[in-house]
PDB file of C-alpha atoms in Angstrom:
ATOM      1  CA  MET A   6     -20.707  -0.960  28.035  1.00  0.00           C
ATOM      2  CA  SER A   7     -19.562   0.115  24.571  1.00  0.00           C
ATOM      3  CA  GLU A   8     -18.457  -2.490  22.061  1.00  0.00           C
ATOM      4  CA  VAL A   9     -14.686  -3.048  21.898  1.00  0.00           C
ATOM      5  CA  LEU A  10     -13.479  -2.538  18.347  1.00  0.00           C
ATOM      6  CA  MET A  11     -10.827  -4.879  16.995  1.00  0.00           C
ATOM      7  CA  PRO A  12      -9.437  -3.226  13.842  1.00  0.00           C
ATOM      8  CA  HIS A  13      -7.822  -5.378  11.180  1.00  0.00           C
ATOM      9  CA  LEU A  14      -4.356  -4.538   9.820  1.00  0.00           C
ATOM     10  CA  LEU A  15      -3.354  -5.541   6.288  1.00  0.00           C
ATOM     11  CA  HIS A  16       0.443  -5.454   6.065  1.00  0.00           C
ATOM     12  CA  ILE A  17       1.966  -5.448   2.577  1.00  0.00           C
ATOM     13  CA  ASP A  18       5.634  -5.419   1.612  1.00  0.00           C
ATOM     14  CA  ALA A  19       6.836  -4.836  -1.933  1.00  0.00           C
ATOM     15  CA  SER A  20      10.621  -4.499  -1.696  1.00  0.00           C
ATOM     16  CA  ALA A  21      12.662  -6.918  -3.796  1.00  0.00           C
ATOM     17  CA  ARG A  22      15.193  -6.998  -0.956  1.00  0.00           C
ATOM     18  CA  SER A  23      14.641  -9.479   1.867  1.00  0.00           C
ATOM     19  CA  ARG A  24      16.193  -6.908   4.201  1.00  0.00           C
ATOM     20  CA  SER A  25      15.262  -3.336   3.438  1.00  0.00           C
ATOM     21  CA  PHE A  26      14.415  -0.050   5.085  1.00  0.00           C
ATOM     22  CA  SER A  27      10.798  -0.173   3.915  1.00  0.00           C
ATOM     23  CA  ARG A  28      10.445  -3.675   5.379  1.00  0.00           C
ATOM     24  CA  ASP A  29      12.053  -2.532   8.633  1.00  0.00           C
ATOM     25  CA  LEU A  30       9.596   0.366   8.891  1.00  0.00           C
ATOM     26  CA  THR A  31       6.504  -1.719   8.173  1.00  0.00           C
ATOM     27  CA  ALA A  32       7.652  -4.366  10.660  1.00  0.00           C
ATOM     28  CA  ARG A  33       8.122  -1.636  13.274  1.00  0.00           C
ATOM     29  CA  PHE A  34       4.621  -0.318  12.585  1.00  0.00           C
ATOM     30  CA  ALA A  35       3.025  -3.776  12.596  1.00  0.00           C
ATOM     31  CA  ASP A  36       4.776  -4.839  15.804  1.00  0.00           C
ATOM     32  CA  ALA A  37       3.684  -1.689  17.622  1.00  0.00           C
ATOM     33  CA  TRP A  38       0.147  -1.929  16.260  1.00  0.00           C
ATOM     34  CA  ARG A  39      -0.266  -5.554  17.272  1.00  0.00           C
ATOM     35  CA  ALA A  40       1.171  -4.840  20.712  1.00  0.00           C
ATOM     36  CA  ALA A  41      -1.453  -2.125  21.161  1.00  0.00           C
ATOM     37  CA  ASP A  42      -4.204  -4.451  19.939  1.00  0.00           C
ATOM     38  CA  PRO A  43      -3.325  -8.114  20.600  1.00  0.00           C
ATOM     39  CA  GLY A  44      -6.873  -9.186  19.758  1.00  0.00           C
ATOM     40  CA  GLY A  45      -7.093  -7.405  16.426  1.00  0.00           C
ATOM     41  CA  GLY A  46      -6.934  -9.014  13.011  1.00  0.00           C
ATOM     42  CA  TYR A  47      -3.705  -9.156  11.044  1.00  0.00           C
ATOM     43  CA  THR A  48      -2.953 -10.245   7.460  1.00  0.00           C
ATOM     44  CA  TYR A  49       0.474 -10.203   5.838  1.00  0.00           C
ATOM     45  CA  ARG A  50       1.226 -10.341   2.121  1.00  0.00           C
ATOM     46  CA  ASP A  51       4.674 -10.188   0.516  1.00  0.00           C
ATOM     47  CA  LEU A  52       4.272  -9.021  -3.070  1.00  0.00           C
ATOM     48  CA  ALA A  53       7.935  -9.621  -3.866  1.00  0.00           C
ATOM     49  CA  THR A  54       7.949 -13.320  -2.980  1.00  0.00           C
ATOM     50  CA  ASP A  55       4.373 -13.957  -4.163  1.00  0.00           C
ATOM     51  CA  PRO A  56       3.641 -11.412  -6.902  1.00  0.00           C
ATOM     52  CA  PRO A  57       0.171 -11.298  -8.422  1.00  0.00           C
ATOM     53  CA  PRO A  58      -0.032 -11.847 -12.178  1.00  0.00           C
ATOM     54  CA  PRO A  59      -0.774  -8.943 -14.513  1.00  0.00           C
ATOM     55  CA  ILE A  60      -4.391  -8.243 -15.370  1.00  0.00           C
ATOM     56  CA  GLY A  61      -5.650  -9.712 -18.642  1.00  0.00           C
ATOM     57  CA  GLN A  62      -8.559  -9.642 -21.077  1.00  0.00           C
ATOM     58  CA  ALA A  63     -11.024 -11.316 -18.701  1.00  0.00           C
ATOM     59  CA  TRP A  64     -10.289  -8.750 -16.000  1.00  0.00           C
ATOM     60  CA  THR A  65     -11.100  -5.950 -18.449  1.00  0.00           C
ATOM     61  CA  GLU A  66     -14.374  -7.687 -19.302  1.00  0.00           C
ATOM     62  CA  ILE A  67     -15.312  -7.758 -15.612  1.00  0.00           C
ATOM     63  CA  CYS A  68     -14.615  -4.009 -15.390  1.00  0.00           C
ATOM     64  CA  ASP A  69     -16.653  -3.292 -18.508  1.00  0.00           C
ATOM     65  CA  ASP A  70     -19.672  -5.195 -17.231  1.00  0.00           C
ATOM     66  CA  LEU A  71     -19.468  -3.546 -13.812  1.00  0.00           C
ATOM     67  CA  LEU A  72     -19.699  -0.188 -15.583  1.00  0.00           C
ATOM     68  CA  ARG A  73     -22.383  -1.394 -17.974  1.00  0.00           C
ATOM     69  CA  HIS A  74     -24.620  -2.583 -15.131  1.00  0.00           C
ATOM     70  CA  GLY A  75     -23.779   0.216 -12.712  1.00  0.00           C
ATOM     71  CA  ILE A  76     -22.379  -2.142 -10.082  1.00  0.00           C
ATOM     72  CA  THR A  77     -20.196  -0.338  -7.558  1.00  0.00           C
ATOM     73  CA  ASP A  78     -20.608  -2.496  -4.439  1.00  0.00           C
ATOM     74  CA  PRO A  79     -17.720  -5.006  -4.226  1.00  0.00           C
ATOM     75  CA  VAL A  80     -20.113  -7.543  -2.698  1.00  0.00           C
ATOM     76  CA  ARG A  81     -21.823  -7.697  -6.115  1.00  0.00           C
ATOM     77  CA  TYR A  82     -18.739  -7.874  -8.329  1.00  0.00           C
ATOM     78  CA  ALA A  83     -19.022 -11.644  -8.735  1.00  0.00           C
ATOM     79  CA  GLU A  84     -22.369 -11.177 -10.523  1.00  0.00           C
ATOM     80  CA  VAL A  85     -20.505 -10.427 -13.749  1.00  0.00           C
ATOM     81  CA  VAL A  86     -18.167 -13.414 -13.489  1.00  0.00           C
ATOM     82  CA  THR A  87     -20.055 -15.309 -16.179  1.00  0.00           C
ATOM     83  CA  THR A  88     -17.419 -17.178 -18.207  1.00  0.00           C
ATOM     84  CA  PRO A  89     -14.629 -19.641 -17.396  1.00  0.00           C
ATOM     85  CA  GLU A  90     -12.075 -16.995 -18.346  1.00  0.00           C
ATOM     86  CA  ARG A  91     -13.623 -14.452 -15.988  1.00  0.00           C
ATOM     87  CA  ALA A  92     -13.794 -17.080 -13.262  1.00  0.00           C
ATOM     88  CA  ALA A  93     -10.061 -17.670 -13.611  1.00  0.00           C
ATOM     89  CA  ALA A  94      -9.404 -13.927 -13.395  1.00  0.00           C
ATOM     90  CA  TRP A  95     -11.725 -13.587 -10.407  1.00  0.00           C
ATOM     91  CA  ALA A  96      -9.893 -16.409  -8.622  1.00  0.00           C
ATOM     92  CA  VAL A  97      -6.850 -14.119  -8.596  1.00  0.00           C
ATOM     93  CA  VAL A  98      -8.766 -10.980  -7.646  1.00  0.00           C
ATOM     94  CA  GLU A  99     -11.025 -12.349  -4.920  1.00  0.00           C
ATOM     95  CA  PRO A 100      -8.453 -13.110  -2.184  1.00  0.00           C
ATOM     96  CA  LEU A 101      -6.509  -9.901  -2.828  1.00  0.00           C
ATOM     97  CA  LEU A 102      -9.595  -7.720  -2.820  1.00  0.00           C
ATOM     98  CA  GLY A 103     -11.037  -9.566   0.158  1.00  0.00           C
ATOM     99  CA  GLU A 104      -7.978  -8.720   2.233  1.00  0.00           C
ATOM    100  CA  VAL A 105      -8.353  -5.028   1.445  1.00  0.00           C
ATOM    101  CA  LEU A 106     -12.078  -4.973   2.156  1.00  0.00           C
ATOM    102  CA  THR A 107     -11.532  -6.695   5.515  1.00  0.00           C
ATOM    103  CA  ALA A 108      -8.805  -4.271   6.570  1.00  0.00           C
ATOM    104  CA  ASP A 109      -9.307  -1.133   8.608  1.00  0.00           C
ATOM    105  CA  VAL A 110      -5.658  -0.134   8.097  1.00  0.00           C
ATOM    106  CA  VAL A 111      -3.723  -0.878   4.894  1.00  0.00           C
ATOM    107  CA  LEU A 112       0.015  -0.673   5.574  1.00  0.00           C
ATOM    108  CA  ILE A 113       2.233  -0.664   2.474  1.00  0.00           C
ATOM    109  CA  GLY A 114       6.008  -0.891   2.404  1.00  0.00           C
ATOM    110  CA  SER A 115       7.249   0.435  -0.921  1.00  0.00           C
ATOM    111  CA  PRO A 116      10.734   1.384  -2.040  1.00  0.00           C
ATOM    112  CA  MET A 117      11.136   3.853  -4.861  1.00  0.00           C
ATOM    113  CA  TYR A 118      12.243   2.040  -8.003  1.00  0.00           C
ATOM    114  CA  ASN A 119      13.119   4.149 -11.029  1.00  0.00           C
ATOM    115  CA  TYR A 120      11.237   7.155  -9.622  1.00  0.00           C
ATOM    116  CA  SER A 121       8.067   5.096  -9.102  1.00  0.00           C
ATOM    117  CA  VAL A 122       6.715   2.004  -7.314  1.00  0.00           C
ATOM    118  CA  PRO A 123       7.779  -1.638  -7.667  1.00  0.00           C
ATOM    119  CA  GLY A 124       6.072  -3.470 -10.498  1.00  0.00           C
ATOM    120  CA  ALA A 125       4.522  -6.019  -8.126  1.00  0.00           C
ATOM    121  CA  LEU A 126       2.829  -3.231  -6.157  1.00  0.00           C
ATOM    122  CA  LYS A 127       1.452  -1.684  -9.343  1.00  0.00           C
ATOM    123  CA  THR A 128       0.140  -5.093 -10.413  1.00  0.00           C
ATOM    124  CA  TRP A 129      -1.519  -5.590  -7.018  1.00  0.00           C
ATOM    125  CA  ILE A 130      -3.191  -2.195  -7.381  1.00  0.00           C
ATOM    126  CA  ASP A 131      -4.410  -3.134 -10.869  1.00  0.00           C
ATOM    127  CA  GLN A 132      -5.886  -6.407  -9.627  1.00  0.00           C
ATOM    128  CA  ILE A 133      -7.870  -4.918  -6.729  1.00  0.00           C
ATOM    129  CA  THR A 134      -9.185  -1.759  -8.417  1.00  0.00           C
ATOM    130  CA  PHE A 135     -12.548  -1.582 -10.160  1.00  0.00           C
ATOM    131  CA  PRO A 136     -14.724   1.251 -11.485  1.00  0.00           C
ATOM    132  CA  ARG A 137     -16.158   3.727  -9.002  1.00  0.00           C
ATOM    133  CA  MET A 138     -15.184   1.723  -5.931  1.00  0.00           C
ATOM    134  CA  SER A 139     -14.734   3.523  -2.631  1.00  0.00           C
ATOM    135  CA  LEU A 140     -12.533   2.574   0.298  1.00  0.00           C
ATOM    136  CA  ALA A 141     -13.286   5.762   2.210  1.00  0.00           C
ATOM    137  CA  GLY A 142     -12.886   5.311   5.950  1.00  0.00           C
ATOM    138  CA  LYS A 143      -9.921   2.971   5.714  1.00  0.00           C
ATOM    139  CA  ALA A 144      -6.520   4.236   6.805  1.00  0.00           C
ATOM    140  CA  PHE A 145      -3.737   3.919   4.221  1.00  0.00           C
ATOM    141  CA  VAL A 146      -0.142   4.170   5.409  1.00  0.00           C
ATOM    142  CA  VAL A 147       2.836   3.996   3.023  1.00  0.00           C
ATOM    143  CA  LEU A 148       6.323   3.555   4.479  1.00  0.00           C
ATOM    144  CA  SER A 149       8.964   3.950   1.829  1.00  0.00           C
ATOM    145  CA  ALA A 150      12.665   4.110   1.141  1.00  0.00           C
ATOM    146  CA  ARG A 151      14.515   6.014  -1.556  1.00  0.00           C
ATOM    147  CA  GLY A 152      18.100   5.788  -2.718  1.00  0.00           C
ATOM    148  CA  GLY A 153      18.357   9.558  -3.080  1.00  0.00           C
ATOM    149  CA  ALA A 154      16.671  12.638  -1.669  1.00  0.00           C
ATOM    150  CA  TYR A 155      13.242  13.548  -3.045  1.00  0.00           C
ATOM    151  CA  GLY A 156      11.685  15.619  -0.275  1.00  0.00           C
ATOM    152  CA  PRO A 157      10.428  19.189  -0.660  1.00  0.00           C
ATOM    153  CA  GLY A 158      13.184  21.462  -1.910  1.00  0.00           C
ATOM    154  CA  ALA A 159      15.493  18.647  -3.038  1.00  0.00           C
ATOM    155  CA  PRO A 160      16.796  18.970  -6.616  1.00  0.00           C
ATOM    156  CA  LYS A 161      15.125  15.679  -7.529  1.00  0.00           C
ATOM    157  CA  ALA A 162      11.788  16.407  -5.848  1.00  0.00           C
ATOM    158  CA  PRO A 163      10.063  16.787  -9.273  1.00  0.00           C
ATOM    159  CA  PHE A 164      11.096  13.220 -10.101  1.00  0.00           C
ATOM    160  CA  ASP A 165       9.106  11.716  -7.235  1.00  0.00           C
ATOM    161  CA  HIS A 166       6.468   9.659  -9.037  1.00  0.00           C
ATOM    162  CA  GLN A 167       6.214   7.242  -6.124  1.00  0.00           C
ATOM    163  CA  GLU A 168       4.401   9.204  -3.424  1.00  0.00           C
ATOM    164  CA  ARG A 169       2.673  11.455  -5.936  1.00  0.00           C
ATOM    165  CA  TYR A 170       1.280   8.491  -7.881  1.00  0.00           C
ATOM    166  CA  LEU A 171       0.074   6.639  -4.781  1.00  0.00           C
ATOM    167  CA  ARG A 172      -1.412   9.718  -3.146  1.00  0.00           C
ATOM    168  CA  ASP A 173      -3.282  10.669  -6.326  1.00  0.00           C
ATOM    169  CA  PHE A 174      -4.403   7.095  -6.892  1.00  0.00           C
ATOM    170  CA  PHE A 175      -5.789   6.592  -3.389  1.00  0.00           C
ATOM    171  CA  ALA A 176      -7.706   9.862  -3.635  1.00  0.00           C
ATOM    172  CA  GLY A 177      -8.893   9.458  -7.206  1.00  0.00           C
ATOM    173  CA  HIS A 178      -9.877   5.776  -7.189  1.00  0.00           C
ATOM    174  CA  PHE A 179     -10.448   4.874  -3.542  1.00  0.00           C
ATOM    175  CA  ALA A 180     -11.802   8.203  -2.203  1.00  0.00           C
ATOM    176  CA  VAL A 181      -9.038   8.144   0.431  1.00  0.00           C
ATOM    177  CA  ASP A 182      -7.496  11.610   0.603  1.00  0.00           C
ATOM    178  CA  ASP A 183      -5.710  11.327   3.954  1.00  0.00           C
ATOM    179  CA  ALA A 184      -3.129   8.611   3.247  1.00  0.00           C
ATOM    180  CA  VAL A 185       0.022   8.970   5.360  1.00  0.00           C
ATOM    181  CA  PHE A 186       3.517   8.748   3.836  1.00  0.00           C
ATOM    182  CA  LEU A 187       6.822   8.396   5.692  1.00  0.00           C
ATOM    183  CA  SER A 188      10.159   7.829   3.982  1.00  0.00           C
ATOM    184  CA  VAL A 189      13.769   6.944   4.614  1.00  0.00           C
ATOM    185  CA  GLU A 190      15.955   8.781   2.120  1.00  0.00           C
ATOM    186  CA  LEU A 191      19.502   8.521   0.771  1.00  0.00           C
ATOM    187  CA  SER A 192      19.846   4.770   1.334  1.00  0.00           C
ATOM    188  CA  ASN A 193      22.293   4.633  -1.583  1.00  0.00           C
ATOM    189  CA  THR A 194      24.845   6.410   0.597  1.00  0.00           C
ATOM    190  CA  LEU A 195      25.526   2.955   2.078  1.00  0.00           C
ATOM    191  CA  VAL A 196      26.745   1.556  -1.261  1.00  0.00           C
ATOM    192  CA  ASP A 197      27.665   4.482  -3.521  1.00  0.00           C
ATOM    193  CA  PRO A 198      31.031   6.107  -2.698  1.00  0.00           C
ATOM    194  CA  ALA A 199      29.959   9.229  -4.592  1.00  0.00           C
ATOM    195  CA  LEU A 200      27.231   9.751  -1.977  1.00  0.00           C
ATOM    196  CA  GLY A 201      29.289   8.824   1.062  1.00  0.00           C
ATOM    197  CA  HIS A 202      29.465  12.414   2.291  1.00  0.00           C
ATOM    198  CA  LEU A 203      25.670  12.321   2.754  1.00  0.00           C
ATOM    199  CA  ALA A 204      25.651   9.228   4.965  1.00  0.00           C
ATOM    200  CA  VAL A 205      24.923  11.275   8.077  1.00  0.00           C
ATOM    201  CA  ASN A 206      21.819  12.672   6.367  1.00  0.00           C
ATOM    202  CA  HIS A 207      20.670   9.126   5.655  1.00  0.00           C
ATOM    203  CA  HIS A 208      21.132   8.030   9.260  1.00  0.00           C
ATOM    204  CA  GLU A 209      19.222  11.088  10.455  1.00  0.00           C
ATOM    205  CA  SER A 210      16.451  10.200   7.997  1.00  0.00           C
ATOM    206  CA  VAL A 211      16.214   6.686   9.452  1.00  0.00           C
ATOM    207  CA  THR A 212      16.005   8.036  12.996  1.00  0.00           C
ATOM    208  CA  ARG A 213      13.300  10.521  12.048  1.00  0.00           C
ATOM    209  CA  ALA A 214      11.287   7.897  10.173  1.00  0.00           C
ATOM    210  CA  GLU A 215      11.412   5.422  13.051  1.00  0.00           C
ATOM    211  CA  ALA A 216      10.250   8.055  15.531  1.00  0.00           C
ATOM    212  CA  ALA A 217       7.503   9.158  13.139  1.00  0.00           C
ATOM    213  CA  VAL A 218       6.282   5.557  12.775  1.00  0.00           C
ATOM    214  CA  ASP A 219       5.985   5.225  16.559  1.00  0.00           C
ATOM    215  CA  GLU A 220       4.054   8.497  16.756  1.00  0.00           C
ATOM    216  CA  LEU A 221       1.844   7.467  13.841  1.00  0.00           C
ATOM    217  CA  VAL A 222       0.809   4.183  15.435  1.00  0.00           C
ATOM    218  CA  ALA A 223      -0.073   5.942  18.688  1.00  0.00           C
ATOM    219  CA  GLY A 224      -1.881   8.733  16.874  1.00  0.00           C
ATOM    220  CA  LEU A 225      -3.917   6.473  14.609  1.00  0.00           C
ATOM    221  CA  TRP A 226      -4.949   4.280  17.484  1.00  0.00           C
ATOM    222  CA  ALA A 227      -5.926   7.219  19.664  1.00  0.00           C
ATOM    223  CA  SER A 228      -7.840   9.051  16.921  1.00  0.00           C
ATOM    224  CA  ARG A 229      -9.761   6.104  15.491  1.00  0.00           C
ATOM    225  CA  TRP A 230     -10.105   3.296  17.995  1.00  0.00           C
ATOM    226  CA  ALA A 231      -9.014   4.148  21.520  1.00  0.00           C
ATOM    227  CA  GLY A 232     -11.753   4.448  24.092  1.00  0.00           C
TER     228      GLY A 232
END
């Protein structure tokens, strides 16, 4: 009998809103995933309510020594934690990085803020990223929300530094080139009278995103872990 795999899901939210479309999408994904795999691992982190601190001098020293000594295996990172200052920095890094290393699927809920990602998400990325590390083999899923329209062909598509940044970062630093992105667009139609005529497009975007999340959960499970 083959071994039953129990993949671990790391669920991260970054929206400053307690109720948001990105949070709704990640909750939908997580609920469906956990229903499909009741015995699997699950970790939740809310970067908005518990934001990591910015990296500092000691963190840069850890990075420099990892490069200097050619250390690329995260299991060995602590070897260069040799001062009280580095120990304090590592105390921040270790739980965050440990969650990522344990995960088989990293689910990120990220609104677009000012054409990019929330500051807390960027800080989390800074804290967990070290030279020449690889997270190849893990599945990264980003479920996002945007106030306007930034999809292919939209006038503001060139201003999308949210998906483009994350996609390039995952590929360039984590060796993950198959991250999946799904977005709800035009959420500002709910509050901006000037965009009210596009409200139907927003509602259609929500419906499409919800259906795509359901298909994604089923597809990921079937392609990676079913059977």
